[in-house]
XYZ file of N, CA and C in Angstrom:
831
model
N -127.443 29.503 98.223
C -128.076 29.253 99.510
C -129.211 30.232 99.713
N -130.345 29.736 100.195
C -131.501 30.593 100.408
C -131.254 31.532 101.568
N -131.816 32.727 101.462
C -131.718 33.706 102.526
C -132.880 33.528 103.474
N -132.612 33.678 104.769
C -133.694 33.548 105.745
C -134.406 34.891 105.838
N -135.701 34.880 105.831
C -136.523 36.084 105.836
C -137.572 35.953 106.922
N -137.657 36.950 107.804
C -138.556 36.827 108.951
C -139.976 37.241 108.643
N -140.133 38.166 107.690
C -141.468 38.648 107.366
C -141.985 39.651 108.373
N -141.155 40.153 109.252
C -141.593 41.108 110.263
C -141.248 42.518 109.858
N -142.070 43.474 110.249
C -141.809 44.883 109.990
C -140.884 45.405 111.070
N -140.413 46.672 110.903
C -139.512 47.250 111.890
C -140.186 47.409 113.228
N -141.516 47.449 113.262
C -142.230 47.612 114.511
C -142.471 46.300 115.216
N -141.965 45.187 114.652
C -142.102 43.906 115.315
C -143.347 43.151 114.933
N -144.242 43.765 114.155
C -145.462 43.086 113.751
C -145.208 42.249 112.513
N -145.901 41.140 112.438
C -145.750 40.275 111.281
C -146.316 40.942 110.038
N -145.520 40.960 108.992
C -145.950 41.542 107.720
C -146.578 40.444 106.868
N -147.821 40.625 106.413
C -148.452 39.569 105.610
C -147.674 39.333 104.325
N -147.441 38.078 104.015
C -146.695 37.738 102.815
C -147.608 37.750 101.601
N -147.100 38.219 100.470
C -147.936 38.230 99.263
C -148.222 36.826 98.778
N -149.383 36.646 98.179
C -149.723 35.360 97.581
C -148.938 35.206 96.286
N -148.654 33.976 95.947
C -147.900 33.715 94.726
C -148.696 34.178 93.511
N -148.021 34.844 92.582
C -148.644 35.278 91.340
C -148.508 34.177 90.309
N -149.581 33.932 89.578
C -149.522 32.943 88.502
C -148.578 33.420 87.415
N -147.910 32.486 86.754
C -147.040 32.840 85.641
C -147.792 32.859 84.324
N -149.073 32.511 84.348
C -149.881 32.635 83.139
C -150.313 34.076 82.996
N -150.685 34.458 81.793
C -151.083 35.842 81.548
C -152.555 36.077 81.820
N -153.278 35.051 82.203
C -154.717 35.207 82.391
C -155.122 35.098 83.849
N -154.184 35.434 84.759
C -154.478 35.283 86.167
C -155.138 36.479 86.800
N -155.190 37.631 86.124
C -155.713 38.844 86.735
C -156.910 39.364 85.956
N -157.788 40.065 86.662
C -158.953 40.646 86.008
C -158.529 41.839 85.169
N -159.134 42.081 84.001
C -158.789 43.228 83.183
C -159.063 44.522 83.931
N -158.346 45.587 83.537
C -158.539 46.881 84.160
C -159.984 47.330 84.022
N -160.505 47.916 85.109
C -161.874 48.420 85.054
C -162.907 47.369 85.382
N -162.458 46.130 85.721
C -163.404 45.072 86.032
C -163.048 44.459 87.378
N -162.951 45.321 88.371
C -162.603 44.847 89.708
C -163.609 43.796 90.144
N -163.096 42.712 90.696
C -163.982 41.664 91.187
C -164.331 40.635 90.140
N -163.928 40.854 88.902
C -164.233 39.867 87.864
C -163.473 38.591 88.171
N -164.077 37.418 87.975
C -163.409 36.160 88.316
C -162.179 35.935 87.454
N -161.091 35.545 88.114
C -159.865 35.251 87.363
C -160.026 33.932 86.635
N -159.480 33.872 85.446
C -159.540 32.660 84.658
C -158.210 31.927 84.754
N -158.292 30.633 84.988
C -157.070 29.840 85.033
C -156.647 29.511 83.606
N -155.383 29.635 83.360
C -154.872 29.316 82.028
C -153.537 28.619 82.165
N -153.325 27.621 81.361
C -152.048 26.920 81.370
C -151.053 27.719 80.549
N -149.858 27.867 81.072
C -148.827 28.585 80.336
C -148.489 27.830 79.063
N -148.026 28.540 78.042
C -147.673 27.852 76.799
C -146.581 26.818 77.052
N -146.750 25.630 76.520
C -145.766 24.562 76.703
C -144.449 24.964 76.057
N -143.357 24.583 76.688
C -142.053 24.877 76.128
C -141.781 23.945 74.962
N -141.042 24.444 73.991
C -140.818 23.717 72.744
C -139.565 22.850 72.849
N -139.739 21.544 72.935
C -138.607 20.641 73.057
C -137.850 20.471 71.748
N -138.374 21.009 70.670
C -137.687 20.909 69.396
C -136.772 22.090 69.121
N -136.802 23.105 69.993
C -135.961 24.284 69.784
C -134.517 23.984 70.135
N -133.605 24.775 69.567
C -132.197 24.676 69.919
C -131.970 25.166 71.343
N -132.779 26.141 71.775
C -132.631 26.696 73.115
C -133.111 25.669 74.133
N -132.293 25.352 75.122
C -132.645 24.314 76.071
C -133.819 24.743 76.945
N -134.486 23.758 77.560
C -135.725 24.019 78.287
C -135.521 24.976 79.453
N -134.398 24.836 80.168
C -134.145 25.731 81.290
C -134.070 27.180 80.848
N -133.429 27.426 79.701
C -133.335 28.787 79.179
C -134.698 29.282 78.686
N -135.493 28.379 78.077
C -136.828 28.782 77.624
C -137.698 29.198 78.813
N -137.633 28.399 79.892
C -138.420 28.727 81.072
C -137.921 30.020 81.699
N -136.598 30.182 81.766
C -136.023 31.445 82.238
C -136.598 32.609 81.433
N -136.619 32.442 80.102
C -137.133 33.505 79.241
C -138.597 33.804 79.485
N -139.396 32.764 79.756
C -140.821 32.967 80.032
C -141.019 33.777 81.315
N -140.269 33.414 82.363
C -140.403 34.134 83.635
C -139.824 35.542 83.504
N -138.679 35.660 82.832
C -138.077 36.975 82.591
C -139.061 37.882 81.856
N -139.740 37.322 80.857
C -140.713 38.082 80.082
C -141.826 38.628 80.975
N -142.289 37.826 81.924
C -143.370 38.267 82.810
C -142.900 39.325 83.797
N -141.621 39.252 84.200
C -141.071 40.281 85.080
C -140.882 41.579 84.295
N -140.332 41.470 83.086
C -140.086 42.664 82.272
C -141.384 43.354 81.860
N -142.449 42.575 81.647
C -143.718 43.140 81.186
C -144.552 43.720 82.312
N -144.156 43.446 83.578
C -144.924 43.957 84.706
C -146.004 43.012 85.184
N -146.130 41.839 84.559
C -147.072 40.841 85.074
C -146.624 40.382 86.461
N -145.290 40.374 86.664
C -144.697 40.164 87.979
C -143.873 41.396 88.311
N -144.096 41.963 89.492
C -143.388 43.169 89.910
C -142.515 42.882 91.123
N -141.636 43.838 91.439
C -140.763 43.677 92.599
C -141.607 43.428 93.846
N -141.267 42.378 94.583
C -142.006 42.010 95.784
C -143.024 40.911 95.563
N -143.386 40.650 94.306
C -144.346 39.579 94.025
C -143.697 38.218 94.256
N -144.522 37.291 94.714
C -144.051 35.939 94.986
C -144.301 35.042 93.777
N -143.298 34.267 93.411
C -143.455 33.304 92.326
C -144.175 32.064 92.834
N -144.833 31.345 91.948
C -145.430 30.066 92.352
C -144.357 29.098 92.839
N -144.775 28.044 93.507
C -143.837 27.024 93.970
C -143.255 26.269 92.778
N -142.188 25.521 93.024
C -141.589 24.715 91.964
C -142.621 23.763 91.366
N -143.419 23.150 92.223
C -144.429 22.206 91.745
C -145.442 22.912 90.847
N -145.880 24.104 91.246
C -146.863 24.842 90.445
C -146.286 25.252 89.101
N -145.006 25.645 89.077
C -144.373 26.018 87.806
C -144.258 24.794 86.906
N -143.936 23.642 87.499
C -143.894 22.395 86.726
C -145.237 22.145 86.044
N -146.315 22.322 86.806
C -147.660 22.084 86.281
C -148.012 23.092 85.195
N -147.682 24.360 85.413
C -148.063 25.410 84.463
C -147.340 25.271 83.131
N -146.081 24.830 83.160
C -145.294 24.785 81.927
C -145.055 23.374 81.407
N -145.496 22.360 82.155
C -145.322 20.994 81.700
C -143.885 20.550 81.624
N -143.075 20.944 82.627
C -141.663 20.564 82.639
C -141.326 19.890 83.965
N -140.153 19.279 84.016
C -139.721 18.579 85.222
C -139.169 19.560 86.243
N -139.046 19.081 87.485
C -138.525 19.938 88.554
C -137.066 20.366 88.319
N -136.175 19.493 87.791
C -134.807 19.954 87.501
C -134.765 21.134 86.529
N -135.665 21.155 85.546
C -135.722 22.277 84.606
C -136.121 23.548 85.348
N -137.110 23.447 86.231
C -137.563 24.605 87.004
C -136.441 25.107 87.909
N -135.757 24.189 88.569
C -134.682 24.588 89.480
C -133.551 25.277 88.728
N -133.247 24.775 87.541
C -132.195 25.403 86.725
C -132.572 26.841 86.394
N -133.813 27.056 85.967
C -134.260 28.402 85.606
C -134.248 29.324 86.818
N -134.725 28.828 87.968
C -134.777 29.659 89.174
C -133.376 29.992 89.686
N -132.464 29.045 89.584
C -131.082 29.310 89.992
C -130.463 30.413 89.144
N -130.730 30.361 87.832
C -130.205 31.403 86.947
C -130.834 32.763 87.254
N -132.126 32.778 87.505
C -132.806 34.033 87.844
C -132.234 34.629 89.128
N -131.915 33.768 90.092
C -131.301 34.237 91.328
C -129.895 34.754 91.070
N -129.122 34.019 90.278
C -127.748 34.429 89.981
C -127.720 35.770 89.261
N -128.736 36.037 88.455
C -128.794 37.291 87.703
C -129.449 38.410 88.493
N -129.832 38.138 89.737
C -130.352 39.181 90.605
C -131.804 39.549 90.394
N -132.531 38.746 89.623
C -133.927 39.065 89.333
C -134.872 38.592 90.429
N -134.529 37.491 91.089
C -135.369 36.969 92.162
C -134.494 36.631 93.364
N -135.131 36.559 94.531
C -134.456 36.152 95.764
C -135.292 35.068 96.428
N -134.622 34.075 96.997
C -135.314 32.980 97.672
C -135.165 33.148 99.179
N -136.277 32.975 99.908
C -136.265 33.102 101.363
C -136.707 31.774 101.971
N -135.894 31.266 102.871
C -136.104 29.944 103.438
C -137.492 29.826 104.069
N -138.227 28.839 103.618
C -139.542 28.564 104.176
C -140.655 29.448 103.663
N -140.323 30.438 102.839
C -141.335 31.393 102.365
C -141.532 31.374 100.856
N -140.481 31.114 100.126
C -140.619 31.068 98.676
C -139.676 32.008 97.952
N -139.950 32.227 96.685
C -139.109 33.041 95.810
C -139.863 34.299 95.399
N -139.189 35.448 95.515
C -139.813 36.739 95.264
C -139.017 37.525 94.219
N -139.708 38.333 93.421
C -139.054 39.210 92.457
C -138.311 40.297 93.220
N -137.013 40.464 92.929
C -136.210 41.456 93.638
C -135.756 42.612 92.754
N -135.639 42.378 91.452
C -135.274 43.447 90.521
C -136.071 43.273 89.235
N -136.222 44.373 88.515
C -137.044 44.362 87.301
C -136.338 45.146 86.203
N -136.232 44.582 84.990
C -135.617 45.329 83.887
C -136.480 46.518 83.491
N -135.886 47.440 82.745
C -136.651 48.562 82.214
C -137.763 48.021 81.319
N -139.004 48.516 81.450
C -140.127 47.977 80.675
C -139.894 47.982 79.173
N -139.134 48.956 78.663
C -138.929 49.055 77.216
C -138.041 47.947 76.671
N -137.430 47.155 77.560
C -136.556 46.083 77.098
C -137.283 45.162 76.134
N -138.565 44.885 76.412
C -139.322 43.960 75.566
C -139.507 44.474 74.151
N -139.460 45.786 73.969
C -139.655 46.356 72.635
C -138.360 46.394 71.827
N -137.238 46.063 72.474
C -135.940 46.231 71.831
C -135.362 44.947 71.257
N -135.967 43.812 71.581
C -135.440 42.561 71.049
C -136.088 41.368 71.718
N -135.658 40.193 71.321
C -136.198 38.951 71.840
C -135.555 38.652 73.189
N -136.352 38.680 74.256
C -135.798 38.474 75.593
C -135.669 36.997 75.942
N -136.116 36.095 75.058
C -136.063 34.670 75.380
C -134.638 34.151 75.495
N -133.679 34.872 74.902
C -132.296 34.421 74.928
C -131.460 35.119 75.997
N -132.114 35.883 76.876
C -131.381 36.655 77.870
C -130.525 35.764 78.756
N -131.026 34.583 79.121
C -130.258 33.693 79.987
C -128.912 33.336 79.357
N -128.930 32.999 78.081
C -127.678 32.667 77.386
C -126.775 33.893 77.294
N -127.376 35.062 77.059
C -126.586 36.291 76.983
C -125.845 36.546 78.294
N -126.538 36.360 79.413
C -125.936 36.651 80.707
C -124.905 35.585 81.090
N -125.100 34.345 80.659
C -124.078 33.322 80.904
C -122.807 33.665 80.124
N -122.982 34.145 78.901
C -121.822 34.549 78.106
C -121.100 35.716 78.781
N -121.860 36.583 79.414
C -121.254 37.726 80.100
C -120.376 37.266 81.263
N -120.773 36.196 81.943
C -119.950 35.653 83.023
C -118.605 35.172 82.480
N -118.643 34.509 81.321
C -117.406 34.038 80.689
C -116.537 35.223 80.298
N -117.176 36.248 79.762
C -116.433 37.438 79.332
C -115.715 38.105 80.505
N -116.352 38.150 81.666
C -115.735 38.814 82.814
C -114.411 38.157 83.182
N -114.364 36.826 83.146
C -113.125 36.124 83.456
C -112.112 36.264 82.321
N -112.584 36.043 81.093
C -111.695 35.998 79.939
C -111.164 37.389 79.566
N -112.074 38.347 79.406
C -111.652 39.669 78.951
C -110.932 40.459 80.043
N -111.230 40.138 81.307
C -110.485 40.796 82.370
C -109.009 40.466 82.266
N -108.700 39.201 82.073
C -107.297 38.811 81.968
C -106.688 39.273 80.645
N -107.487 39.286 79.577
C -106.978 39.788 78.299
C -106.588 41.261 78.421
N -107.398 42.042 79.151
C -107.079 43.458 79.352
C -105.792 43.610 80.160
N -105.600 42.740 81.154
C -104.370 42.777 81.953
C -103.148 42.542 81.070
N -103.222 41.512 80.221
C -102.099 41.214 79.342
C -101.917 42.292 78.274
N -103.019 42.862 77.797
C -102.921 43.932 76.797
C -102.156 45.124 77.365
N -102.407 45.439 78.641
C -101.704 46.555 79.272
C -100.199 46.282 79.344
N -99.840 45.040 79.566
C -98.435 44.689 79.728
C -97.708 44.480 78.404
N -98.461 44.075 77.361
C -97.808 43.647 76.123
C -98.091 44.521 74.908
N -99.046 45.405 74.988
C -99.493 46.119 73.788
C -98.343 46.921 73.164
N -98.398 47.006 71.841
C -97.476 47.868 71.108
C -98.136 49.218 70.899
N -97.361 50.184 70.434
C -97.932 51.506 70.156
C -99.010 51.408 69.074
N -98.772 50.550 68.094
C -99.751 50.378 67.018
C -101.046 49.769 67.557
N -100.913 48.799 68.433
C -102.108 48.183 69.025
C -102.846 49.161 69.930
N -102.111 49.985 70.661
C -102.745 51.006 71.501
C -103.540 51.973 70.639
N -102.969 52.375 69.508
C -103.679 53.288 68.607
C -104.977 52.660 68.115
N -104.954 51.365 67.837
C -106.159 50.676 67.372
C -107.236 50.674 68.458
N -106.834 50.482 69.712
C -107.786 50.515 70.825
C -108.353 51.931 70.986
N -107.475 52.929 70.887
C -107.908 54.332 71.004
C -108.902 54.677 69.909
N -108.610 54.273 68.675
C -109.503 54.575 67.548
C -110.859 53.889 67.729
N -110.840 52.647 68.205
C -112.097 51.926 68.414
C -112.918 52.578 69.519
N -112.247 53.030 70.570
C -112.949 53.700 71.668
C -113.568 55.010 71.187
N -112.817 55.760 70.391
C -113.325 57.040 69.883
C -114.521 56.837 68.969
N -114.450 55.827 68.105
C -115.555 55.548 67.186
C -116.811 55.159 67.960
N -116.649 54.346 69.003
C -117.797 53.943 69.818
C -118.399 55.141 70.546
N -117.563 55.946 71.186
C -118.050 57.093 71.948
C -118.724 58.119 71.046
N -118.150 58.375 69.870
C -118.752 59.335 68.935
C -120.110 58.835 68.461
N -120.203 57.558 68.154
C -121.483 56.998 67.723
C -122.535 57.097 68.803
N -122.151 56.811 70.038
C -123.092 56.880 71.148
C -123.555 58.311 71.380
N -122.646 59.265 71.239
C -122.990 60.679 71.439
C -123.997 61.166 70.407
N -123.986 60.564 69.222
C -124.894 60.980 68.154
C -126.058 60.005 67.974
N -126.286 59.138 68.968
C -127.426 58.217 68.908
C -127.270 57.079 67.940
N -126.033 56.817 67.516
C -125.794 55.727 66.562
C -125.063 54.591 67.286
N -125.747 53.998 68.232
C -125.122 52.906 68.977
C -124.955 51.704 68.066
N -123.843 51.026 68.224
C -123.547 49.918 67.329
C -122.856 48.804 68.103
N -123.442 47.606 68.029
C -122.799 46.453 68.654
C -121.456 46.176 67.984
N -121.374 46.445 66.684
C -120.126 46.216 65.957
C -119.015 47.126 66.482
N -119.347 48.400 66.788
C -118.343 49.328 67.320
C -117.885 48.901 68.703
N -118.831 48.428 69.514
C -118.480 47.946 70.844
C -117.606 46.692 70.739
N -117.979 45.788 69.845
C -117.182 44.581 69.630
C -115.764 44.920 69.168
N -115.636 45.935 68.322
C -114.323 46.320 67.814
C -113.413 46.783 68.952
N -113.989 47.519 69.908
C -113.210 47.976 71.068
C -112.716 46.783 71.877
N -113.613 45.861 72.187
C -113.241 44.717 73.008
C -112.303 43.767 72.253
N -112.535 43.591 70.955
C -111.679 42.703 70.165
C -110.264 43.270 70.044
N -110.143 44.597 69.931
C -108.810 45.208 69.813
C -108.002 44.999 71.092
N -108.686 44.957 72.224
C -107.993 44.700 73.495
C -107.562 43.238 73.565
N -108.457 42.326 73.190
C -108.103 40.907 73.196
C -106.932 40.638 72.255
N -106.927 41.314 71.117
C -105.839 41.144 70.151
C -104.514 41.643 70.725
N -104.580 42.732 71.473
C -103.361 43.319 72.054
C -102.793 42.469 73.186
N -103.552 41.472 73.646
C -103.049 40.590 74.706
C -101.883 39.741 74.224
N -101.770 39.574 72.905
C -100.699 38.768 72.345
C -100.974 37.279 72.398
N -102.214 36.908 72.740
C -102.578 35.489 72.827
C -103.832 35.264 71.981
N -103.659 34.548 70.866
C -104.757 34.339 69.922
C -105.908 33.537 70.514
N -105.644 32.791 71.568
C -106.704 31.965 72.143
C -107.829 32.807 72.743
N -107.532 34.012 73.222
C -108.590 34.863 73.761
C -109.626 35.173 72.682
N -109.152 35.596 71.525
C -110.076 35.883 70.423
C -110.790 34.625 69.961
N -110.084 33.500 69.943
C -110.685 32.250 69.474
C -111.822 31.812 70.397
N -111.620 31.915 71.710
C -112.672 31.511 72.652
C -113.852 32.476 72.573
N -113.571 33.767 72.485
C -114.657 34.741 72.378
C -115.478 34.514 71.111
N -114.827 34.047 70.054
C -115.534 33.788 68.805
C -116.567 32.680 68.971
N -116.323 31.730 69.856
C -117.267 30.620 70.051
C -118.568 31.090 70.705
N -118.555 32.227 71.402
C -119.785 32.760 72.011
C -120.161 34.103 71.380
N -119.673 34.297 70.157
C -119.890 35.577 69.473
C -121.374 35.929 69.362
N -122.205 34.941 69.041
C -123.633 35.209 68.848
C -124.276 35.736 70.129
N -123.945 35.128 71.253
C -124.505 35.572 72.532
C -123.944 36.928 72.944
N -122.659 37.161 72.682
C -122.062 38.456 73.003
C -122.744 39.558 72.199
N -122.919 39.321 70.911
C -123.548 40.323 70.051
C -124.996 40.569 70.452
N -125.720 39.493 70.808
C -127.096 39.657 71.259
C -127.175 40.480 72.523
N -126.269 40.207 73.474
C -126.224 40.986 74.706
C -125.955 42.457 74.406
N -124.965 42.701 73.544
C -124.595 44.088 73.241
C -125.739 44.846 72.584
N -126.453 44.189 71.698
C -127.564 44.874 71.022
C -128.643 45.282 72.005
N -129.030 44.352 72.895
C -130.039 44.697 73.898
C -129.530 45.790 74.821
N -128.314 45.616 75.319
C -127.757 46.555 76.278
C -127.584 47.947 75.676
N -127.054 47.994 74.461
C -126.812 49.298 73.831
C -128.108 49.984 73.426
N -129.116 49.207 73.043
C -130.415 49.821 72.736
C -131.056 50.400 73.993
N -130.867 49.740 75.128
C -131.333 50.307 76.390
C -130.586 51.604 76.691
N -129.285 51.607 76.413
C -128.485 52.814 76.647
C -128.913 53.944 75.724
N -129.161 53.615 74.472
C -129.566 54.638 73.496
C -130.879 55.295 73.890
N -131.796 54.511 74.441
C -133.117 55.038 74.783
C -133.224 55.421 76.257
N -132.126 55.307 76.990
C -132.138 55.617 78.417
C -131.657 57.029 78.701
N -131.256 57.239 79.941
C -130.828 58.571 80.375
C -129.444 58.898 79.822
N -129.143 60.177 79.809
C -127.814 60.615 79.369
C -126.742 60.085 80.315
N -127.092 60.023 81.609
C -126.131 59.533 82.599
C -125.748 58.081 82.327
N -126.717 57.297 81.853
C -126.435 55.894 81.544
C -125.380 55.805 80.448
N -125.555 56.587 79.387
C -124.593 56.580 78.288
C -123.221 57.063 78.755
N -123.217 58.078 79.599
C -121.952 58.615 80.102
C -121.204 57.585 80.933
N -121.944 56.777 81.689
C -121.295 55.748 82.494
C -120.584 54.730 81.611
N -121.235 54.345 80.511
C -120.618 53.374 79.590
C -119.331 53.947 79.006
N -119.386 55.207 78.564
C -118.206 55.857 77.981
C -117.093 55.974 79.025
N -117.463 56.330 80.249
C -116.460 56.467 81.314
C -115.800 55.136 81.641
N -116.588 54.060 81.608
C -116.026 52.732 81.900
C -115.027 52.318 80.817
N -115.361 52.593 79.559
C -114.417 52.325 78.474
C -113.145 53.153 78.660
N -113.320 54.417 79.025
C -112.174 55.313 79.198
C -111.247 54.820 80.307
N -111.819 54.259 81.371
C -111.004 53.748 82.479
C -110.176 52.545 82.034
N -110.766 51.684 81.203
C -110.024 50.532 80.675
C -108.877 51.016 79.797
N -109.200 51.956 78.911
C -108.192 52.482 77.989
C -107.043 53.154 78.740
N -107.373 53.935 79.766
C -106.330 54.643 80.531
C -105.368 53.654 81.182
N -105.914 52.563 81.744
C -105.063 51.572 82.399
C -104.157 50.873 81.390
N -104.677 50.595 80.197
C -103.868 49.947 79.157
C -102.796 50.915 78.651
N -103.169 52.158 78.492
C -102.204 53.165 78.022
C -101.052 53.307 79.028
N -101.386 53.269 80.322
C -100.367 53.442 81.367
C -99.693 52.129 81.741
N -100.063 51.062 81.040
C -99.468 49.735 81.218
C -99.593 49.219 82.658
N -100.762 49.487 83.239
C -101.086 49.003 84.580
C -102.008 47.784 84.423
N -101.411 46.606 84.442
C -102.157 45.391 84.139
C -103.280 45.094 85.112
N -103.031 45.208 86.393
C -104.053 44.874 87.376
C -105.215 45.864 87.316
N -104.898 47.135 87.124
C -105.973 48.137 87.014
C -106.801 47.905 85.756
N -106.162 47.471 84.672
C -106.888 47.180 83.432
C -107.837 46.004 83.636
N -107.373 44.973 84.348
C -108.230 43.811 84.610
C -109.447 44.204 85.438
N -109.228 44.956 86.500
C -110.337 45.375 87.362
C -111.310 46.270 86.597
N -110.788 47.185 85.795
C -111.645 48.103 85.036
C -112.508 47.349 84.031
N -111.926 46.354 83.381
C -112.695 45.568 82.406
C -113.768 44.753 83.108
N -113.414 44.085 84.200
C -114.405 43.273 84.900
C -115.506 44.138 85.496
N -115.150 45.312 85.976
C -116.162 46.231 86.500
C -117.125 46.651 85.386
N -116.590 46.986 84.224
C -117.419 47.408 83.092
C -118.384 46.313 82.671
N -117.895 45.083 82.540
C -118.754 43.981 82.110
C -119.789 43.645 83.175
N -119.414 43.761 84.438
C -120.373 43.529 85.512
C -121.465 44.581 85.548
N -121.067 45.834 85.346
C -122.049 46.921 85.331
C -122.994 46.779 84.136
N -122.464 46.374 82.992
C -123.304 46.170 81.806
C -124.350 45.098 82.085
N -123.945 44.054 82.782
C -124.854 42.970 83.156
C -125.967 43.484 84.072
N -125.582 44.270 85.070
C -126.581 44.810 85.998
C -127.531 45.778 85.300
N -126.989 46.579 84.375
C -127.852 47.555 83.686
C -128.915 46.882 82.827
N -128.638 45.662 82.383
C -129.615 44.963 81.548
C -130.803 44.481 82.366
N -130.576 44.074 83.609
C -131.646 43.430 84.374
C -132.273 44.322 85.454
N -131.706 45.511 85.676
C -132.202 46.349 86.776
C -132.543 47.751 86.279
N -133.832 48.070 86.242
C -134.249 49.377 85.734
C -133.794 50.522 86.635
N -133.434 50.236 87.894
C -132.963 51.283 88.802
C -131.614 51.842 88.355
N -130.925 51.115 87.486
C -129.629 51.584 86.985
C -129.759 52.288 85.641
N -130.974 52.574 85.214
C -131.214 53.169 83.897
C -130.661 54.595 83.843
């Protein structure tokens, strides 16, 4: 549901709304050429032959412009009709992409005013991997929050001493690697897989395997941001893992579920919001 926005300042005066920013890369004058006429350019057409669906491709195009700074927090996106024209896609494709951007906290819609950028990833994200698949990565993260939260709950209730040791060893290997700048998606996967295995239900691992590619892609982007980010960011990741492990060790199922879902939710937010760097 769209949020209603008045556009008024605290002093009661109407605040002028920003004009919509073009999603093409040729909408602004180059630096040092103030007043130079802007050139209109059509955005690159989306590839209907790709495996990645059109909604995700469009999401990736807009995400790319937000991450690169072509669109900044507070900037207004073009209307649905204008985006259709710029990318040569139908309105349902545009709506799908905008809904996902809103769900991921990157944009906010205000009734009668339009859609505005609300959060921005760390600029270095673009140098760390292909951001075109971010939409799929974040959808997989939603599945993980439901699935792995319950797997952690069952692991706390059912784990054996041998399985607990495997979780402890995986956590230690991940934390040691992170402390020495050797972040590894494989080490992170080993920690999460050991918990799913300790749930005593093979279906958890089987379902996670079906989205393995998206999970691994998410982890690589997220962990590379952590490796190149602040020390506090890395410490938060280690602390979140430690909270999950402590709950499983103490066989507190509900606390393990909450700790896992909190960790996966925070990882999701850290990917799309540079303020959490």
